[in-house]
mmCIF file of N, CA and C in Angstrom:
data_model
loop_
_atom_site.group_PDB
_atom_site.id
_atom_site.type_symbol
_atom_site.label_atom_id
_atom_site.label_comp_id
_atom_site.label_asym_id
_atom_site.label_seq_id
_atom_site.Cartn_x
_atom_site.Cartn_y
_atom_site.Cartn_z
ATOM 1 N N MET A 21 -7.797 -69.695 -12.710
ATOM 2 C CA MET A 21 -6.740 -69.096 -11.943
ATOM 3 C C MET A 21 -7.332 -68.567 -10.635
ATOM 4 N N LYS A 22 -6.546 -68.671 -9.557
ATOM 5 C CA LYS A 22 -6.983 -68.217 -8.240
ATOM 6 C C LYS A 22 -5.936 -67.275 -7.641
ATOM 7 N N ALA A 23 -6.393 -66.342 -6.833
ATOM 8 C CA ALA A 23 -5.499 -65.439 -6.118
ATOM 9 C C ALA A 23 -6.012 -65.267 -4.697
ATOM 10 N N SER A 24 -5.084 -65.248 -3.760
ATOM 11 C CA SER A 24 -5.413 -64.940 -2.367
ATOM 12 C C SER A 24 -4.907 -63.536 -2.087
ATOM 13 N N LEU A 25 -5.792 -62.663 -1.649
ATOM 14 C CA LEU A 25 -5.421 -61.297 -1.302
ATOM 15 C C LEU A 25 -5.273 -61.228 0.210
ATOM 16 N N LEU A 26 -4.083 -60.917 0.664
ATOM 17 C CA LEU A 26 -3.799 -60.891 2.093
ATOM 18 C C LEU A 26 -3.611 -59.467 2.574
ATOM 19 N N HIS A 27 -4.266 -59.142 3.664
ATOM 20 C CA HIS A 27 -3.992 -57.885 4.360
ATOM 21 C C HIS A 27 -3.606 -58.243 5.781
ATOM 22 N N SER A 28 -2.419 -57.816 6.168
ATOM 23 C CA SER A 28 -1.927 -58.085 7.512
ATOM 24 C C SER A 28 -2.049 -56.817 8.351
ATOM 25 N N PHE A 29 -2.864 -56.887 9.384
ATOM 26 C CA PHE A 29 -3.004 -55.769 10.318
ATOM 27 C C PHE A 29 -1.902 -55.886 11.361
ATOM 28 N N THR A 30 -1.110 -54.841 11.536
ATOM 29 C CA THR A 30 -0.119 -54.871 12.603
ATOM 30 C C THR A 30 -0.784 -54.551 13.935
ATOM 31 N N ASP A 31 -1.849 -53.759 13.875
ATOM 32 C CA ASP A 31 -2.600 -53.408 15.075
ATOM 33 C C ASP A 31 -4.039 -53.178 14.633
ATOM 34 N N ASN A 32 -4.978 -53.929 15.193
ATOM 35 C CA ASN A 32 -6.362 -53.832 14.755
ATOM 36 C C ASN A 32 -7.319 -53.898 15.946
ATOM 37 N N PRO A 33 -7.219 -52.918 16.851
ATOM 38 C CA PRO A 33 -8.066 -52.973 18.050
ATOM 39 C C PRO A 33 -9.553 -52.826 17.749
ATOM 40 N N SER A 34 -9.899 -52.193 16.638
ATOM 41 C CA SER A 34 -11.319 -51.998 16.323
ATOM 42 C C SER A 34 -11.914 -53.182 15.574
ATOM 43 N N GLY A 35 -11.093 -54.170 15.242
ATOM 44 C CA GLY A 35 -11.599 -55.355 14.553
ATOM 45 C C GLY A 35 -12.002 -55.106 13.114
ATOM 46 N N ALA A 36 -11.287 -54.214 12.437
ATOM 47 C CA ALA A 36 -11.600 -53.905 11.043
ATOM 48 C C ALA A 36 -11.431 -55.137 10.161
ATOM 49 N N SER A 37 -12.147 -55.133 9.068
ATOM 50 C CA SER A 37 -12.075 -56.210 8.086
ATOM 51 C C SER A 37 -11.172 -55.786 6.937
ATOM 52 N N ALA A 38 -10.494 -56.744 6.329
ATOM 53 C CA ALA A 38 -9.636 -56.447 5.180
ATOM 54 C C ALA A 38 -10.434 -55.807 4.054
ATOM 55 N N LEU A 39 -11.707 -56.157 3.937
ATOM 56 C CA LEU A 39 -12.532 -55.579 2.874
ATOM 57 C C LEU A 39 -12.876 -54.113 3.128
ATOM 58 N N GLN A 40 -12.545 -53.598 4.303
ATOM 59 C CA GLN A 40 -12.712 -52.179 4.567
ATOM 60 C C GLN A 40 -11.531 -51.377 4.040
ATOM 61 N N VAL A 41 -10.486 -52.053 3.613
ATOM 62 C CA VAL A 41 -9.290 -51.398 3.083
ATOM 63 C C VAL A 41 -9.496 -51.180 1.582
ATOM 64 N N ALA A 42 -9.451 -49.924 1.164
ATOM 65 C CA ALA A 42 -9.732 -49.586 -0.235
ATOM 66 C C ALA A 42 -8.831 -50.344 -1.206
ATOM 67 N N GLY A 43 -7.564 -50.480 -0.884
ATOM 68 C CA GLY A 43 -6.640 -51.184 -1.769
ATOM 69 C C GLY A 43 -6.995 -52.649 -1.951
ATOM 70 N N VAL A 44 -7.488 -53.276 -0.911
ATOM 71 C CA VAL A 44 -7.912 -54.682 -0.997
ATOM 72 C C VAL A 44 -9.135 -54.785 -1.906
ATOM 73 N N ARG A 45 -10.083 -53.882 -1.726
ATOM 74 C CA ARG A 45 -11.285 -53.903 -2.577
ATOM 75 C C ARG A 45 -10.928 -53.658 -4.041
ATOM 76 N N ARG A 46 -10.019 -52.692 -4.293
ATOM 77 C CA ARG A 46 -9.603 -52.408 -5.679
ATOM 78 C C ARG A 46 -8.928 -53.614 -6.299
ATOM 79 N N ALA A 47 -8.039 -54.259 -5.550
ATOM 80 C CA ALA A 47 -7.341 -55.434 -6.075
ATOM 81 C C ALA A 47 -8.330 -56.553 -6.374
ATOM 82 N N GLN A 48 -9.274 -56.772 -5.471
ATOM 83 C CA GLN A 48 -10.271 -57.820 -5.671
ATOM 84 C C GLN A 48 -11.103 -57.534 -6.920
ATOM 85 N N GLU A 49 -11.561 -56.307 -7.067
ATOM 86 C CA GLU A 49 -12.369 -55.940 -8.240
ATOM 87 C C GLU A 49 -11.573 -56.113 -9.532
ATOM 88 N N THR A 50 -10.333 -55.674 -9.531
ATOM 89 C CA THR A 50 -9.490 -55.781 -10.726
ATOM 90 C C THR A 50 -9.281 -57.234 -11.120
ATOM 91 N N LEU A 51 -8.955 -58.060 -10.136
ATOM 92 C CA LEU A 51 -8.732 -59.481 -10.424
ATOM 93 C C LEU A 51 -10.010 -60.166 -10.889
ATOM 94 N N GLU A 52 -11.111 -59.902 -10.211
ATOM 95 C CA GLU A 52 -12.368 -60.539 -10.589
ATOM 96 C C GLU A 52 -12.835 -60.080 -11.961
ATOM 97 N N ASP A 53 -12.614 -58.794 -12.297
ATOM 98 C CA ASP A 53 -12.951 -58.308 -13.642
ATOM 99 C C ASP A 53 -12.128 -59.036 -14.709
ATOM 100 N N ALA A 54 -10.934 -59.493 -14.333
ATOM 101 C CA ALA A 54 -10.068 -60.235 -15.260
ATOM 102 C C ALA A 54 -10.368 -61.733 -15.239
ATOM 103 N N GLY A 55 -11.384 -62.136 -14.474
ATOM 104 C CA GLY A 55 -11.773 -63.540 -14.433
ATOM 105 C C GLY A 55 -10.998 -64.386 -13.451
ATOM 106 N N VAL A 56 -10.311 -63.739 -12.506
ATOM 107 C CA VAL A 56 -9.525 -64.465 -11.510
ATOM 108 C C VAL A 56 -10.372 -64.651 -10.253
ATOM 109 N N GLU A 57 -10.479 -65.883 -9.802
ATOM 110 C CA GLU A 57 -11.192 -66.180 -8.560
ATOM 111 C C GLU A 57 -10.346 -65.679 -7.394
ATOM 112 N N THR A 58 -10.962 -64.935 -6.478
ATOM 113 C CA THR A 58 -10.189 -64.375 -5.369
ATOM 114 C C THR A 58 -10.737 -64.818 -4.017
ATOM 115 N N ALA A 59 -9.834 -64.878 -3.062
ATOM 116 C CA ALA A 59 -10.182 -65.108 -1.660
ATOM 117 C C ALA A 59 -9.453 -64.040 -0.857
ATOM 118 N N VAL A 60 -10.177 -63.366 0.024
ATOM 119 C CA VAL A 60 -9.563 -62.342 0.865
ATOM 120 C C VAL A 60 -9.182 -62.983 2.189
ATOM 121 N N VAL A 61 -7.914 -62.785 2.564
ATOM 122 C CA VAL A 61 -7.373 -63.358 3.796
ATOM 123 C C VAL A 61 -6.915 -62.200 4.669
ATOM 124 N N GLU A 62 -7.245 -62.247 5.941
ATOM 125 C CA GLU A 62 -6.762 -61.214 6.854
ATOM 126 C C GLU A 62 -6.088 -61.878 8.039
ATOM 127 N N ALA A 63 -5.076 -61.206 8.531
ATOM 128 C CA ALA A 63 -4.318 -61.734 9.659
ATOM 129 C C ALA A 63 -3.722 -60.561 10.419
ATOM 130 N N SER A 64 -3.143 -60.854 11.557
ATOM 131 C CA SER A 64 -2.463 -59.834 12.357
ATOM 132 C C SER A 64 -1.079 -60.328 12.703
ATOM 133 N N GLY A 65 -0.159 -59.388 12.799
ATOM 134 C CA GLY A 65 1.201 -59.736 13.185
ATOM 135 C C GLY A 65 2.213 -59.038 12.316
ATOM 136 N N ASN A 66 3.449 -59.481 12.439
ATOM 137 C CA ASN A 66 4.530 -58.937 11.627
ATOM 138 C C ASN A 66 4.213 -59.231 10.159
ATOM 139 N N PRO A 67 4.088 -58.205 9.317
ATOM 140 C CA PRO A 67 3.646 -58.426 7.941
ATOM 141 C C PRO A 67 4.473 -59.450 7.158
ATOM 142 N N ALA A 68 5.782 -59.392 7.238
ATOM 143 C CA ALA A 68 6.609 -60.345 6.484
ATOM 144 C C ALA A 68 6.362 -61.774 6.961
ATOM 145 N N ASP A 69 6.299 -61.963 8.264
ATOM 146 C CA ASP A 69 6.042 -63.302 8.808
ATOM 147 C C ASP A 69 4.666 -63.811 8.396
ATOM 148 N N VAL A 70 3.676 -62.930 8.440
ATOM 149 C CA VAL A 70 2.317 -63.313 8.073
ATOM 150 C C VAL A 70 2.268 -63.708 6.598
ATOM 151 N N ILE A 71 2.895 -62.926 5.740
ATOM 152 C CA ILE A 71 2.909 -63.232 4.306
ATOM 153 C C ILE A 71 3.516 -64.608 4.064
ATOM 154 N N LEU A 72 4.643 -64.864 4.685
ATOM 155 C CA LEU A 72 5.328 -66.147 4.489
ATOM 156 C C LEU A 72 4.501 -67.306 5.049
ATOM 157 N N ASP A 73 3.891 -67.113 6.197
ATOM 158 C CA ASP A 73 3.055 -68.168 6.796
ATOM 159 C C ASP A 73 1.846 -68.490 5.920
ATOM 160 N N VAL A 74 1.178 -67.452 5.432
ATOM 161 C CA VAL A 74 0.001 -67.664 4.590
ATOM 162 C C VAL A 74 0.403 -68.306 3.264
ATOM 163 N N ALA A 75 1.546 -67.940 2.731
ATOM 164 C CA ALA A 75 2.025 -68.554 1.484
ATOM 165 C C ALA A 75 2.196 -70.055 1.652
ATOM 166 N N VAL A 76 2.734 -70.466 2.793
ATOM 167 C CA VAL A 76 2.917 -71.895 3.064
ATOM 168 C C VAL A 76 1.557 -72.560 3.298
ATOM 169 N N GLU A 77 0.722 -71.954 4.136
ATOM 170 C CA GLU A 77 -0.593 -72.529 4.459
ATOM 171 C C GLU A 77 -1.440 -72.734 3.210
ATOM 172 N N ARG A 78 -1.394 -71.777 2.285
ATOM 173 C CA ARG A 78 -2.216 -71.841 1.082
ATOM 174 C C ARG A 78 -1.469 -72.470 -0.093
ATOM 175 N N ASN A 79 -0.213 -72.830 0.126
ATOM 176 C CA ASN A 79 0.612 -73.459 -0.907
ATOM 177 C C ASN A 79 0.570 -72.661 -2.215
ATOM 178 N N VAL A 80 0.844 -71.365 -2.108
ATOM 179 C CA VAL A 80 0.786 -70.498 -3.282
ATOM 180 C C VAL A 80 1.981 -70.750 -4.197
ATOM 181 N N ASP A 81 1.771 -70.498 -5.478
ATOM 182 C CA ASP A 81 2.837 -70.674 -6.466
ATOM 183 C C ASP A 81 3.796 -69.494 -6.478
ATOM 184 N N CYS A 82 3.284 -68.311 -6.165
ATOM 185 C CA CYS A 82 4.095 -67.095 -6.208
ATOM 186 C C CYS A 82 3.514 -66.100 -5.219
ATOM 187 N N VAL A 83 4.385 -65.365 -4.561
ATOM 188 C CA VAL A 83 3.970 -64.303 -3.644
ATOM 189 C C VAL A 83 4.181 -62.983 -4.377
ATOM 190 N N CYS A 84 3.178 -62.137 -4.385
ATOM 191 C CA CYS A 84 3.300 -60.814 -4.995
ATOM 192 C C CYS A 84 3.167 -59.783 -3.880
ATOM 193 N N VAL A 85 4.146 -58.924 -3.768
ATOM 194 C CA VAL A 85 4.112 -57.869 -2.748
ATOM 195 C C VAL A 85 4.289 -56.525 -3.431
ATOM 196 N N GLY A 86 3.751 -55.505 -2.819
ATOM 197 C CA GLY A 86 3.920 -54.152 -3.326
ATOM 198 C C GLY A 86 5.201 -53.563 -2.781
ATOM 199 N N GLY A 87 5.958 -52.961 -3.650
ATOM 200 C CA GLY A 87 7.189 -52.291 -3.231
ATOM 201 C C GLY A 87 6.987 -50.792 -3.273
ATOM 202 N N ARG A 88 7.795 -50.092 -2.550
ATOM 203 C CA ARG A 88 7.746 -48.635 -2.602
ATOM 204 C C ARG A 88 9.163 -48.107 -2.454
ATOM 205 N N ARG A 89 9.358 -46.932 -2.957
ATOM 206 C CA ARG A 89 10.698 -46.339 -2.900
ATOM 207 C C ARG A 89 10.952 -45.795 -1.501
ATOM 208 N N ARG A 90 12.148 -46.089 -1.024
ATOM 209 C CA ARG A 90 12.584 -45.543 0.261
ATOM 210 C C ARG A 90 14.018 -45.092 0.111
ATOM 211 N N SER A 91 14.369 -44.118 0.905
ATOM 212 C CA SER A 91 15.758 -43.683 0.912
ATOM 213 C C SER A 91 16.596 -44.774 1.572
ATOM 214 N N PRO A 92 17.893 -44.810 1.312
ATOM 215 C CA PRO A 92 18.739 -45.809 1.988
ATOM 216 C C PRO A 92 18.629 -45.729 3.510
ATOM 217 N N ALA A 93 18.521 -44.508 4.046
ATOM 218 C CA ALA A 93 18.381 -44.367 5.500
ATOM 219 C C ALA A 93 17.048 -44.933 5.970
ATOM 220 N N GLY A 94 15.985 -44.716 5.211
ATOM 221 C CA GLY A 94 14.676 -45.249 5.565
ATOM 222 C C GLY A 94 14.680 -46.765 5.575
ATOM 223 N N LYS A 95 15.372 -47.364 4.609
ATOM 224 C CA LYS A 95 15.469 -48.822 4.573
ATOM 225 C C LYS A 95 16.233 -49.342 5.778
ATOM 226 N N ALA A 96 17.303 -48.663 6.136
ATOM 227 C CA ALA A 96 18.126 -49.111 7.255
ATOM 228 C C ALA A 96 17.380 -48.981 8.580
ATOM 229 N N LEU A 97 16.620 -47.911 8.731
ATOM 230 C CA LEU A 97 15.918 -47.671 9.987
ATOM 231 C C LEU A 97 14.661 -48.517 10.134
ATOM 232 N N PHE A 98 13.916 -48.659 9.051
ATOM 233 C CA PHE A 98 12.603 -49.291 9.146
ATOM 234 C C PHE A 98 12.521 -50.664 8.500
ATOM 235 N N GLY A 99 13.543 -51.072 7.760
ATOM 236 C CA GLY A 99 13.498 -52.360 7.086
ATOM 237 C C GLY A 99 12.524 -52.317 5.928
ATOM 238 N N SER A 100 12.280 -53.446 5.348
ATOM 239 C CA SER A 100 11.383 -53.524 4.217
ATOM 240 C C SER A 100 10.684 -54.870 4.245
ATOM 241 N N VAL A 101 9.360 -54.839 4.234
ATOM 242 C CA VAL A 101 8.593 -56.080 4.210
ATOM 243 C C VAL A 101 8.938 -56.850 2.943
ATOM 244 N N ALA A 102 8.940 -56.161 1.804
ATOM 245 C CA ALA A 102 9.254 -56.834 0.542
ATOM 246 C C ALA A 102 10.634 -57.483 0.604
ATOM 247 N N GLN A 103 11.610 -56.775 1.134
ATOM 248 C CA GLN A 103 12.964 -57.320 1.235
ATOM 249 C C GLN A 103 12.989 -58.562 2.124
ATOM 250 N N SER A 104 12.326 -58.515 3.244
ATOM 251 C CA SER A 104 12.284 -59.673 4.142
ATOM 252 C C SER A 104 11.639 -60.873 3.472
ATOM 253 N N VAL A 105 10.554 -60.624 2.733
ATOM 254 C CA VAL A 105 9.865 -61.716 2.042
ATOM 255 C C VAL A 105 10.772 -62.297 0.963
ATOM 256 N N ILE A 106 11.405 -61.438 0.181
ATOM 257 C CA ILE A 106 12.290 -61.905 -0.889
ATOM 258 C C ILE A 106 13.411 -62.777 -0.332
ATOM 259 N N LEU A 107 14.016 -62.337 0.749
ATOM 260 C CA LEU A 107 15.174 -63.047 1.306
ATOM 261 C C LEU A 107 14.809 -64.325 2.046
ATOM 262 N N THR A 108 13.551 -64.466 2.451
ATOM 263 C CA THR A 108 13.152 -65.596 3.285
ATOM 264 C C THR A 108 12.248 -66.605 2.585
ATOM 265 N N ALA A 109 11.556 -66.184 1.553
ATOM 266 C CA ALA A 109 10.558 -67.041 0.904
ATOM 267 C C ALA A 109 11.187 -68.278 0.272
ATOM 268 N N ASP A 110 10.419 -69.361 0.297
ATOM 269 C CA ASP A 110 10.858 -70.605 -0.327
ATOM 270 C C ASP A 110 10.173 -70.814 -1.675
ATOM 271 N N ARG A 111 9.658 -69.712 -2.226
ATOM 272 C CA ARG A 111 8.971 -69.762 -3.521
ATOM 273 C C ARG A 111 9.181 -68.422 -4.221
ATOM 274 N N PRO A 112 8.860 -68.307 -5.497
ATOM 275 C CA PRO A 112 9.084 -67.043 -6.205
ATOM 276 C C PRO A 112 8.327 -65.879 -5.574
ATOM 277 N N VAL A 113 8.945 -64.702 -5.647
ATOM 278 C CA VAL A 113 8.331 -63.478 -5.130
ATOM 279 C C VAL A 113 8.362 -62.432 -6.246
ATOM 280 N N LEU A 114 7.215 -61.849 -6.525
ATOM 281 C CA LEU A 114 7.080 -60.781 -7.504
ATOM 282 C C LEU A 114 6.869 -59.486 -6.734
ATOM 283 N N VAL A 115 7.696 -58.479 -7.009
ATOM 284 C CA VAL A 115 7.539 -57.190 -6.353
ATOM 285 C C VAL A 115 6.997 -56.210 -7.385
ATOM 286 N N ALA A 116 5.833 -55.639 -7.103
ATOM 287 C CA ALA A 116 5.175 -54.712 -8.025
ATOM 288 C C ALA A 116 5.204 -53.312 -7.440
ATOM 289 N N GLY A 117 5.546 -52.352 -8.258
ATOM 290 C CA GLY A 117 5.537 -50.956 -7.831
ATOM 291 C C GLY A 117 4.231 -50.307 -8.205
ATOM 292 N N ASP A 118 4.090 -49.040 -7.851
ATOM 293 C CA ASP A 118 2.850 -48.333 -8.161
ATOM 294 C C ASP A 118 2.900 -47.659 -9.525
ATOM 295 N N GLY A 119 4.033 -47.726 -10.196
ATOM 296 C CA GLY A 119 4.156 -47.153 -11.520
ATOM 297 C C GLY A 119 4.423 -45.660 -11.528
ATOM 298 N N LYS A 120 4.511 -45.045 -10.351
ATOM 299 C CA LYS A 120 4.771 -43.610 -10.264
ATOM 300 C C LYS A 120 6.261 -43.370 -10.142
ATOM 301 N N GLU A 121 6.722 -42.283 -10.719
ATOM 302 C CA GLU A 121 8.147 -41.955 -10.616
ATOM 303 C C GLU A 121 8.364 -40.761 -9.756
#
């Protein structure tokens, strides 16, 4: 089994690497501990567009995105990357929460 871990920088003037992001490192370690081969992918741009583009480029079977709770006003004002991906993707999308209530 293989997984591509994508981190999309909306603004990265310092040239940071995706592996400098703690969440990316944790996800990579968790997957590799479970025997999943991982590749870390980094890109810049609109996160939803980047996710969809990388999904097509890598011909992934499923896109997994992290969801978070937002108020209805927050969703209306700021949109939702997960929502955009769900509504636009041409393949299955899994939305995972953080498990906190």
